[in-house]
XYZ file of C-alpha atoms in Angstrom:
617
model
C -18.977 210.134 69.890
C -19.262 207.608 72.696
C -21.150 205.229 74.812
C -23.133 205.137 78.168
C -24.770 202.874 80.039
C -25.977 202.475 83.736
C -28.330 201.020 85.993
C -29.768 202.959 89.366
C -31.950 201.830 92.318
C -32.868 203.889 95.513
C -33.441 200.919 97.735
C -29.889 199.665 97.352
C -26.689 200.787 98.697
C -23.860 200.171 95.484
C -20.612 201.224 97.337
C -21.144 198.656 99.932
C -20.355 196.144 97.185
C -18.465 198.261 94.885
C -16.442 195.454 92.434
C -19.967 193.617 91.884
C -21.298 196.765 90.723
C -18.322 197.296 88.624
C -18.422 194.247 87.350
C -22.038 194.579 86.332
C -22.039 197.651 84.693
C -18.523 197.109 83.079
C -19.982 194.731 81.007
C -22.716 196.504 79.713
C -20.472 199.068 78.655
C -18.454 196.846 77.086
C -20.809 195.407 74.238
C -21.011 199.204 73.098
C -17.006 199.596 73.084
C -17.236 200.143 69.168
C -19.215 203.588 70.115
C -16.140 204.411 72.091
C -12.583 202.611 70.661
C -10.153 205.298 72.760
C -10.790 204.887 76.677
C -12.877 203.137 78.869
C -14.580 204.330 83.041
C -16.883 203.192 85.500
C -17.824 204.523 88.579
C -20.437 203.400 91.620
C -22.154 205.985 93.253
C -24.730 205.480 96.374
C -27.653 204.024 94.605
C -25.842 204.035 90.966
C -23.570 202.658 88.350
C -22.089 204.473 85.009
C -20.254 202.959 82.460
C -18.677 204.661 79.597
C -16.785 204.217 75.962
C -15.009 206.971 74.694
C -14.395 208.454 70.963
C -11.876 211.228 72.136
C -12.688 214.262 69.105
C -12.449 217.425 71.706
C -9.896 217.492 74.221
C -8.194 213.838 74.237
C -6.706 214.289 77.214
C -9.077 216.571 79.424
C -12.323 214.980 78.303
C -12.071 211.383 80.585
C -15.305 209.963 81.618
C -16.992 208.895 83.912
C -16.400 212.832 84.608
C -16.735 214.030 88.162
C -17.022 217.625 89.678
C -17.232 218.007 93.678
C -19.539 220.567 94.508
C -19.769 221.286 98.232
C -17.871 217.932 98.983
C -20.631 216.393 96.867
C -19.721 214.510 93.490
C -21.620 215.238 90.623
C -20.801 212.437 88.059
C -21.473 212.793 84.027
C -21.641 209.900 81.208
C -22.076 211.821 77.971
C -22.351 210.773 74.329
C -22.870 213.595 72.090
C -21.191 217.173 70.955
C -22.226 220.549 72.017
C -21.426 222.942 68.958
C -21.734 226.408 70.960
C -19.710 225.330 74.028
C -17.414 228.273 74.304
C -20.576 230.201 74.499
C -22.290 228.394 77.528
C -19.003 227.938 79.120
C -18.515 231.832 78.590
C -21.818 232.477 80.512
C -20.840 230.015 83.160
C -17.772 231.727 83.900
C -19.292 234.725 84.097
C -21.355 233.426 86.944
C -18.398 232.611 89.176
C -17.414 228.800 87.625
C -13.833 227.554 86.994
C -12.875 224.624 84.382
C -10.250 222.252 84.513
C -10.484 221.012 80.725
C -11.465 222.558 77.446
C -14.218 219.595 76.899
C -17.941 220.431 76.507
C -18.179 217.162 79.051
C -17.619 219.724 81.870
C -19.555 222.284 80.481
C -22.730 219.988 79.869
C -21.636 218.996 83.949
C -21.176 222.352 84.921
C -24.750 223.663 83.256
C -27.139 221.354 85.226
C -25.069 221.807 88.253
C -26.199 225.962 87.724
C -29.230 225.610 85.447
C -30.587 222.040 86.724
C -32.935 220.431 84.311
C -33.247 223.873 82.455
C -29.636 223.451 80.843
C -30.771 221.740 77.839
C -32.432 224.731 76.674
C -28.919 225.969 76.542
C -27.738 223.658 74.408
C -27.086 223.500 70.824
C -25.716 220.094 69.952
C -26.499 216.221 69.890
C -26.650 213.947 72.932
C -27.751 211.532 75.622
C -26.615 212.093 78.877
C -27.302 210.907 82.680
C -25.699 212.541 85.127
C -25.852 212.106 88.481
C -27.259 214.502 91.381
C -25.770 213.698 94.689
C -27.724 216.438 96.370
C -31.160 214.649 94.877
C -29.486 211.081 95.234
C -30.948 211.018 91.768
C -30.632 210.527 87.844
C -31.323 212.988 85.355
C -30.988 211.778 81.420
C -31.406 213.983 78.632
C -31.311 213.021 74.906
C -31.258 215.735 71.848
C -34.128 217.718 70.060
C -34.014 215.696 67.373
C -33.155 211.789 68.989
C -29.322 212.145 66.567
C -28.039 210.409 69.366
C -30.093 207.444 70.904
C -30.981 206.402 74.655
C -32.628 203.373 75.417
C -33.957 202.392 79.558
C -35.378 199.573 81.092
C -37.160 199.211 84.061
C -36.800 196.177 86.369
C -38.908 196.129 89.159
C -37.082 199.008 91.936
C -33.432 198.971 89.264
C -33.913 201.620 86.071
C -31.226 200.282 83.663
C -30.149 202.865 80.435
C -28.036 202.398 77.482
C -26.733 204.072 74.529
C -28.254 200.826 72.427
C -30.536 198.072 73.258
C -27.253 195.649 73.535
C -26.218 197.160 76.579
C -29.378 196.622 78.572
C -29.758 193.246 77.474
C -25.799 192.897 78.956
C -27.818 193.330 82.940
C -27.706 190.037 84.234
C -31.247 189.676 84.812
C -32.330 190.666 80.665
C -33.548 188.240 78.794
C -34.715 189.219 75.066
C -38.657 188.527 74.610
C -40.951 190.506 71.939
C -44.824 190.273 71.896
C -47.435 191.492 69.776
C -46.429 195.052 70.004
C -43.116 194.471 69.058
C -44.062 192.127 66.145
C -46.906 195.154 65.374
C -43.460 197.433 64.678
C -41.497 194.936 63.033
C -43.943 194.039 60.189
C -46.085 197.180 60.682
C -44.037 200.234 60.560
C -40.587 198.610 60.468
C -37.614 199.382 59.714
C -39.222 202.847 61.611
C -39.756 202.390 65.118
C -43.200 204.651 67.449
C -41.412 207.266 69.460
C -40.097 206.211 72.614
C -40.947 202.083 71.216
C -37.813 200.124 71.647
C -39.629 197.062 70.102
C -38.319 194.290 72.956
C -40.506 194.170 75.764
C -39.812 196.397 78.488
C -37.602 198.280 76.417
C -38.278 202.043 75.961
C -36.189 204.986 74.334
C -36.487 208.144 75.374
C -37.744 210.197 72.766
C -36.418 212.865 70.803
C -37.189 216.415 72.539
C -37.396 214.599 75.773
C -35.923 214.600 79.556
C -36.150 212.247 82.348
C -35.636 212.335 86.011
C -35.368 209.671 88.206
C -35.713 209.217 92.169
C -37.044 206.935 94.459
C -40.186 205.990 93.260
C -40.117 208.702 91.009
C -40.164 208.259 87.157
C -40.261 211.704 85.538
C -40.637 211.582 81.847
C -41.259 214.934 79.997
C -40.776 216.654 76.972
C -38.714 220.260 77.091
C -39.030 220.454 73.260
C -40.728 220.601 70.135
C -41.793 222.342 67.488
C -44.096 225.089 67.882
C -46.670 226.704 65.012
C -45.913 230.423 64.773
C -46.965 232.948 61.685
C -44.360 233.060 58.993
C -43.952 236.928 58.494
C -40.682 237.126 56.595
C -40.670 237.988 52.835
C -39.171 235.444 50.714
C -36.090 237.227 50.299
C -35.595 237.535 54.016
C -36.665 234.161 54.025
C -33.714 233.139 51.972
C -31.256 234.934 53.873
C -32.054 233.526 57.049
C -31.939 230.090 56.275
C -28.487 230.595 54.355
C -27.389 232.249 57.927
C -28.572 229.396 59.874
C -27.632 226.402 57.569
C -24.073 228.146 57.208
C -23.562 228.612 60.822
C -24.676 225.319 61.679
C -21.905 223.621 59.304
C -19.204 225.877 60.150
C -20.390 225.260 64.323
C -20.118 221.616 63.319
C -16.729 221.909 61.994
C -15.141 222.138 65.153
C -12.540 218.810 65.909
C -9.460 218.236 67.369
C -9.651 215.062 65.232
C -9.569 214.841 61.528
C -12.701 215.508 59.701
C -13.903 215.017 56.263
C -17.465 215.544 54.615
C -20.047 212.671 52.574
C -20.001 214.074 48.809
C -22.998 212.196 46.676
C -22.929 214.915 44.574
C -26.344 215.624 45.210
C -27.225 219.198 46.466
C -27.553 218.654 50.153
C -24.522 217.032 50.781
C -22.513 219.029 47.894
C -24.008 222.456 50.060
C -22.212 220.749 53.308
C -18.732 220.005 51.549
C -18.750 223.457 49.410
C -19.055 225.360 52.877
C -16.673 223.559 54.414
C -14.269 223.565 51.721
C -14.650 227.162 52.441
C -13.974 227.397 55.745
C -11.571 224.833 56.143
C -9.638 227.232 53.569
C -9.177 229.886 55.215
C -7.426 227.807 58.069
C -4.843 226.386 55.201
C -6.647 223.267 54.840
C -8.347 221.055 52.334
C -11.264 219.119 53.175
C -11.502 215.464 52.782
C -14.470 214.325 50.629
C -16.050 210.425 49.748
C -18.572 209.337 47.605
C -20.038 205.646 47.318
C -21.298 203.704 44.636
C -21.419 200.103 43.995
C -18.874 197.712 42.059
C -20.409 197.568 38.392
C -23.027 199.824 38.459
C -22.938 201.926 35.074
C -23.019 198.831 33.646
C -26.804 198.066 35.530
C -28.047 201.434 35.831
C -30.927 202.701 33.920
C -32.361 206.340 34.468
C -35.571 206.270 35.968
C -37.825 209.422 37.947
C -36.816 207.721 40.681
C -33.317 208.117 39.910
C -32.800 210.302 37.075
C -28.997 210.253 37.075
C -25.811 208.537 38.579
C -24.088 210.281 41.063
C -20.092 209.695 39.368
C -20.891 212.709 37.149
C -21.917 215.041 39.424
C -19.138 214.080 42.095
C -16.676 214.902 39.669
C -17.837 218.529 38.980
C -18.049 219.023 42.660
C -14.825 217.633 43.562
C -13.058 220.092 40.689
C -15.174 223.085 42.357
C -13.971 222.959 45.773
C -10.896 221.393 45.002
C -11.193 218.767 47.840
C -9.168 215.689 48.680
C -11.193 212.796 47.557
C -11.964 209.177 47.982
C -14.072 207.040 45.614
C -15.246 204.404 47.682
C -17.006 201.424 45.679
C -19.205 197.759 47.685
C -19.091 194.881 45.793
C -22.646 193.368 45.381
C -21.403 189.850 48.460
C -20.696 192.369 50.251
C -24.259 194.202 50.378
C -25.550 190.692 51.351
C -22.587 190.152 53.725
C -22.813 192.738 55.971
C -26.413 192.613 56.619
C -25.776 190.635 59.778
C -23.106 193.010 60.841
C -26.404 195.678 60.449
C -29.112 193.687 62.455
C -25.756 193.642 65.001
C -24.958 197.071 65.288
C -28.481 198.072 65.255
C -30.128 195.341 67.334
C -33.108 195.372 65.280
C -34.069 194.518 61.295
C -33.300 198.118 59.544
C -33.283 199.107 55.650
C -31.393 196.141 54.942
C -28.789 196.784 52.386
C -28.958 200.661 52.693
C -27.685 200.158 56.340
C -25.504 197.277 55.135
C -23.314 199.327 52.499
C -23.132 202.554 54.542
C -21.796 199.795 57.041
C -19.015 198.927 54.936
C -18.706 202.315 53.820
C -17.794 203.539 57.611
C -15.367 201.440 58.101
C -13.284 202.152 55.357
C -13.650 205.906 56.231
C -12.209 205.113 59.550
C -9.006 204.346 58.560
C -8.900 207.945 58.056
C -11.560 209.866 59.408
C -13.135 210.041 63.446
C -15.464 213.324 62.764
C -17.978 213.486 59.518
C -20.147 215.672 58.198
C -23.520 214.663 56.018
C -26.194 216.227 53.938
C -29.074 214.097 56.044
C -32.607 215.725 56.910
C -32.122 218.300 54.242
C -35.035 216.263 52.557
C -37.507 216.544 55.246
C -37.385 220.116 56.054
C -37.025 221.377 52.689
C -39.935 218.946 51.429
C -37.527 216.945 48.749
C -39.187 214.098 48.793
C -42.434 213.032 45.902
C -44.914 212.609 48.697
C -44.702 216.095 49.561
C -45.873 216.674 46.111
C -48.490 213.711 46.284
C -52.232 213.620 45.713
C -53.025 211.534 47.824
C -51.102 211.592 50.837
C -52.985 214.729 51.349
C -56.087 212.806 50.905
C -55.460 209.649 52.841
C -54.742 209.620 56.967
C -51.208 206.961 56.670
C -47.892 206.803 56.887
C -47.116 208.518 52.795
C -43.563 206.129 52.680
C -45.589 202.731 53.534
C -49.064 203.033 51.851
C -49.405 199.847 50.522
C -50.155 198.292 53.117
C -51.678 194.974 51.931
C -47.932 194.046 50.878
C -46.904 193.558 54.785
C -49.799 191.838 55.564
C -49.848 189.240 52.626
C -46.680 188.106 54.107
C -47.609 187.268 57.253
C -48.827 183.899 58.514
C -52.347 184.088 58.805
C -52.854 182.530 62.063
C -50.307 185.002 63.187
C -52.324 187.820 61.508
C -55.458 187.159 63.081
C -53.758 187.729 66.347
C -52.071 190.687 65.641
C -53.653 194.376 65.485
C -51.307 195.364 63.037
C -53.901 197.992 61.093
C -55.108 199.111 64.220
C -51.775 199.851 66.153
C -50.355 201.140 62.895
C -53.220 203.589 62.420
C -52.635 204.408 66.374
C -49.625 205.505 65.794
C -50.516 207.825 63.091
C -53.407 209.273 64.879
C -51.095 209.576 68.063
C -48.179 211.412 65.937
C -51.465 213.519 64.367
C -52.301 214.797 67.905
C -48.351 216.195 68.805
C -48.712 218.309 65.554
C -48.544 222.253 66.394
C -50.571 224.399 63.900
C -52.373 227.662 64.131
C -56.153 228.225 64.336
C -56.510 230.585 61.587
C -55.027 228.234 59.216
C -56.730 226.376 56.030
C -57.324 223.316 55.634
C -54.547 223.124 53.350
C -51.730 224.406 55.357
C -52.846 222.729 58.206
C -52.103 219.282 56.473
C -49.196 220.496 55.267
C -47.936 221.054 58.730
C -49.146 217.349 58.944
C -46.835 216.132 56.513
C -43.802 218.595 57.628
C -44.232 217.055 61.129
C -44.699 213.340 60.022
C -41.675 213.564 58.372
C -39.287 215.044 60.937
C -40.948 213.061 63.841
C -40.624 209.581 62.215
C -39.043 209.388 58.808
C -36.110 211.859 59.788
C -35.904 210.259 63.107
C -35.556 206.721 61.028
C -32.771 207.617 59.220
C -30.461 209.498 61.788
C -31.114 206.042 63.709
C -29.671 204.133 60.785
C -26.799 207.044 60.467
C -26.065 206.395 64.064
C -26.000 202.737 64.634
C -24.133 202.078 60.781
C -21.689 204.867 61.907
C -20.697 203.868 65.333
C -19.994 200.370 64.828
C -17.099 201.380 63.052
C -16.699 204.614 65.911
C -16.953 207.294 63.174
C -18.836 210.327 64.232
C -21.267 211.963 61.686
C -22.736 214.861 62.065
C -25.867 216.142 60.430
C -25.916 220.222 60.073
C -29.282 220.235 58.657
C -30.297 218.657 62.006
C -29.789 221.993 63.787
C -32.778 222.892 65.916
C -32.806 226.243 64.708
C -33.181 225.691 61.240
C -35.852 223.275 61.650
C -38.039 225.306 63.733
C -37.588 228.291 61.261
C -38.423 225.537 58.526
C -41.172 224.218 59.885
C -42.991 227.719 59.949
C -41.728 228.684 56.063
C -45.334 228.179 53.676
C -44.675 225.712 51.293
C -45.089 228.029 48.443
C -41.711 229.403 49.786
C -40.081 225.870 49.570
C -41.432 224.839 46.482
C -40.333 228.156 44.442
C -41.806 228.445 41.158
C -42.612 224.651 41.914
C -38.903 223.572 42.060
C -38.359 220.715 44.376
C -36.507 222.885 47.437
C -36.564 225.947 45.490
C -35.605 227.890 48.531
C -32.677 225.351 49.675
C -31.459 226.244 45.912
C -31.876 229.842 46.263
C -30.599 230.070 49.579
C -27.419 228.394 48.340
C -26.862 229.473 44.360
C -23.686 230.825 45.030
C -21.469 227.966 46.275
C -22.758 225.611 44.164
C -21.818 225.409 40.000
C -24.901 225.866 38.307
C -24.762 221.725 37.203
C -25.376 220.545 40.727
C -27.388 223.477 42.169
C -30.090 222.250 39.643
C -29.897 218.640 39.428
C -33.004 216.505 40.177
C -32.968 214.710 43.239
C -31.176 211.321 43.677
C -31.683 209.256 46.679
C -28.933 207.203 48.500
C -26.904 205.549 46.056
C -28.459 201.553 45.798
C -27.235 198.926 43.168
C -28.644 197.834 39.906
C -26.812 194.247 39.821
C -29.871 192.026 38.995
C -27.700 189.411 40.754
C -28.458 191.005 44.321
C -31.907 190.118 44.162
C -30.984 186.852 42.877
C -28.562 186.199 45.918
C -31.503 187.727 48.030
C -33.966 185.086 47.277
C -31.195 182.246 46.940
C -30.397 183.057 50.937
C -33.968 183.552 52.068
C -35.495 180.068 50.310
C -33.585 177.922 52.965
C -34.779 179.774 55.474
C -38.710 179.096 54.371
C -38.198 175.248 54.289
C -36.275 175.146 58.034
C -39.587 174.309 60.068
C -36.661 175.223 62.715
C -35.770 178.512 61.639
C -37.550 181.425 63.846
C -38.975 183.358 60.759
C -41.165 180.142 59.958
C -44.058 180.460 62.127
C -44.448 184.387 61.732
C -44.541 184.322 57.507
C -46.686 183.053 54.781
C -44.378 180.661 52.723
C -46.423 180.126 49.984
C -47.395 184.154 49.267
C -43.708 184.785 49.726
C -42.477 181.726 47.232
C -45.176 183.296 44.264
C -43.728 186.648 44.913
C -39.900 184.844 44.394
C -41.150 183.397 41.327
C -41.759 186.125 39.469
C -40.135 189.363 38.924
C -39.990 191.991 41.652
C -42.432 194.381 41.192
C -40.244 197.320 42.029
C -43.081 200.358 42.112
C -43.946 198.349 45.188
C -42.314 199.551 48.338
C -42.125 198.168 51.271
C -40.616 201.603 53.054
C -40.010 204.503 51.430
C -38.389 204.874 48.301
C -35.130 203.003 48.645
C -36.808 199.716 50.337
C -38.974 197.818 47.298
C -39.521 193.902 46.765
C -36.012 192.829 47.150
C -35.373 194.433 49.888
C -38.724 192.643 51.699
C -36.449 189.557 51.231
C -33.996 190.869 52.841
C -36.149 192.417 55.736
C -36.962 189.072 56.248
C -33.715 187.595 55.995
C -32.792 189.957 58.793
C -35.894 189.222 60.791
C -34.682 185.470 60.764
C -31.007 186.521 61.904
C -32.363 188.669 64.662
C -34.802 186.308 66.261
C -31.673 183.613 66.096
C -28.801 185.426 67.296
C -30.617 187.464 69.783
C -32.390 184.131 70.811
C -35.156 186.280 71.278
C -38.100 184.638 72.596
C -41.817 185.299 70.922
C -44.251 185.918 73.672
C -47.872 185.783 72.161
């Protein structure tokens, strides 16, 4: 994948001083260079500049950017992070309409589609991205970022100059960017953190455009729309049709995803989702006279620690194994060494310029970057969970009942944690339960509907608009520090709108946790893994993590200098640290309990320092 970045303003004319300009925007692109290790471009415009970082996977050669095309003796100009996984298709129907292409990358198709469909080429698009591209007819902007937010865009708006970048780093690389949060972003950071509101980039002034949406930009013209999301629509299908449908799409949208002039491998936890993605492309991969590539992770020590629990009923080693025989893949065991979960969790706040899910984001760090040795182009078995309903609080009681967030419902945890003078200032129930009730309004349902299915639309959408969108923000940022593409087949827009229309009765066959993932996929799958329980993201069981957790954070609570100090509670957070974690206590979902708050915390600390972020309040 790669990186962009760029600043425009109407009111100023950039070619008549061209190497400031380059200059300028050079260096933003050049704190994102790990999204883009192969090549580097810039190029100034009338009232723009675009940077870019490139991670050559189609075309090497052909696929430069900045890319131009002259139109009319008019440049069009492209920066484009992302993959389109039906490109001979649009650039078929392209060529049938008269246009000629000099490369075979889908840079120049996604170029060539807005120059004939304008703003309507997204909706010819199946793929991930965040593009700007610029309209010399218009003397304009136009940035577009994928259904589903897989690949991120963040802007910035300084006075007349609109400033964009594939991560927060490279808009806090403009000169005149200085790193402040207030109570909103303090709201996200101890009230719905590590997730972050749609469209929230949690500094101030710093926005993302949000998944589904499309902006266009002018003088004195900010356009900011949304050209898609999910739409209610009566399920008519019988359940066998059902299942064959969703096996068409979910197969087509590995095998579309497939596609690399790089080498390309699969994640193999052994679970079902990501054993479904490896099986299929064992498969096709085959047929070409190749063997797929497979890794697994777990953690230095960890039979030794590990104690079945309905959380985690089983270890993942097992199950690896009998997938590994199956489709007779090329494999790598990849173990992290407990210093090393701890280690890398400043290289996590780093690549992500925010506190995430601490050592989840840490170890798939390190993870990355020992597939890279290998691998550019991954596949994963992400979002399978959230569109097939895997996860307990689809099955929950009371997250029908109760009108929150289902993976943070304890929400007197975050707030014992928190200084209380701090507290009182901040309206952190109030904007949480805003954001709810905002997220409540986007949902599409159908008039005609219970009660019932209407919240389970509720949950459906909750958990594709926020918790989905969480993760694939984590997969991103851990991924691309290292400049390893994954790429998330469940994702596909296609599938998830059928999905999101399927009753639940149909997902939760016979009341088997994605019974109609399991039917839809019975026969690629040995019978062991197509009906084991689920099992989150591998975390470790080394008592001494927690241990090392609390032994880092406790300097931190006596530095009267250290930023955390005047946003936390010391004395709440010391009784917690002498006791044993309560571990049926998250903090975020069901891999981020009591230890991890430490480390949240920890991470807090390290952001607010090495950002130098000031707190306005």
């Amino acid at each position: 994948m790669c990186g962009i970045a760029g600043y425009f303003n109407s009111n100023i004319q950039f070619e008549t001083e061209m190497d400031k300009h380059r200059d300028v925007v050079g260096k933003m692109g050049e704190v994102i260079a790990h999204r883009g290790p192969d090549a580097d471009g810039v190029v100034v415009k009338k009232h723009c500049a675009l940077a870019h970082r490139r991670l050559a996977v189609i075309d090497p050669e052909g696929g430069r950017q900045p890319m131009v095309k002259k139109v009319q003796d008019k440049d069009f100009v492209i920066v484009y992070n992302g993959e389109l996984y039906n490109t001979d298709e649009v650039r078929d129907n392209l060529k049938k309409r008269g246009w000629f292409f000099e490369t075979s990358s889908d840079t120049e198709v996604v170029l060539t589609a807005y120059i004939e469909y304008g703003e309507a080429c997204v909706e010819h698009f199946n793929g991930i991205f965040g593009f700007a591209i610029w309209n010399p007819w218009t003397e304009g902007l136009f940035l577009c970022r994928d259904r589903f937010g897989i690949k991120p865009l963040f802007y910035m708006e300084q006075g007349d100059t609109f400033l964009f970048a594939s991560e927060i780093k490279g808009i806090l690389a403009y000169p005149s960017v200085s790193p402040v949060i207030d109570k909103k972003g303090l709201c996200e950071i101890f009230g719905v953190g590590p997730a972050r509101s749609p469209g929230c980039g949690v500094f101030q002034g710093i926005k993302e455009i949000p998944p589904g949406y499309a902006m266009h930009i002018e003088k004195e013209k900010r356009d900011l729309y949304c050209y898609w999301s999910l739409t209610a629509s009566e399920h008519t299908d019988s359940y066998e049709q059902t299942v064959e449908k969703t096996r068409y799409l979910l197969f087509d949208a590995i095998e579309r995803q497939l596609v690399s002039d790089v080498p390309i491998c699969t994640l193999l936890s052994g679970g079902i989702d990501s054993s479904i993605v490896s099986s299929v492309a064992s498969s096709f991969l085959r047929k070409q006279g190749k063997v797929l590539d497979t890794y697994s992770f777990d953690y230095k020590d960890n039979s030794k620690y590990f104690k079945a629990s309905s959380f985690q009923p089983s270890e993942d080693r097992p199950y690896v194994d009998i997938m590994v025989d199956y489709i007779k893949s090329h494999h790598t065991y990849l173990e992290c060494e407990t210093p090393k979960l701890l280690n890398f969790l400043k290289n996590a706040v780093r690549a992500k310029d925010l506190p995430g899910m601490v050592d989840v984001d840490s170890s798939l760090f390190y993870f990355c970057r020992e597939i890279k040795k290998n691998h550019t182009v991954c596949l994963s078995g992400e979002c399978a969970d959230e569109i097939f309903g895997g996860y307990p609080w689809f099955r929950d009681e009371e997250v029908y009942k109760k009108k929150a967030f289902p993976w943070s419902k304890n929400f007197d945890f975050r707030k014992e944690i928190i200084a209380p003078d701090i507290l009182e200032m901040l309206p952190l129930e109030e904007y949480v339960q805003e954001q709810y009730d905002e997220t409540m309004k986007r949902v599409s349902k159908l008039e005609e509907e219970t009660a019932l299915k209407k919240r389970q639309r509720e949950i459906s959408y909750l958990n594709t608009a926020w918790f989905m969108t969480t993760l694939l923000d984590r997969k991103d940022r851990m991924t691309m520090a290292s400049g390893l593409e994954v790429r998330v087949p469940f994702a596909d827009h296609r599938l998830v709108q059928y999905l999101y229309n399927v009753p639940w009765e149909f997902k939760y066959r016979n009341q088997v946790v994605k019974g109609l993932l399991r039917d839809a996929a019975k026969d690629v799958l040995p019978e062991e893994v197509l009906w084991r329980k689920k099992s989150p993201y591998p975390k470790t069981y080394d008592p001494a993590y927690e241990e090392m957790l609390k032994n880092t954070l406790r300097p931190i609570l006596e530095n009267k200098n250290a930023p955390l100090h005047q946003l936390i509670h010391h004395e709440a957070i010391s009784r917690l640290m002498e006791c044993r974690s309560d571990l049926g206590r998250p903090w975020f979902g069901q891999l981020m309990a009591q230890p991890q708050m430490y480390a949240y915390l920890f991470e807090i600390n390290y952001w607010l320092e090495h950002y130098q972020i000031k707190i306005d309040l």
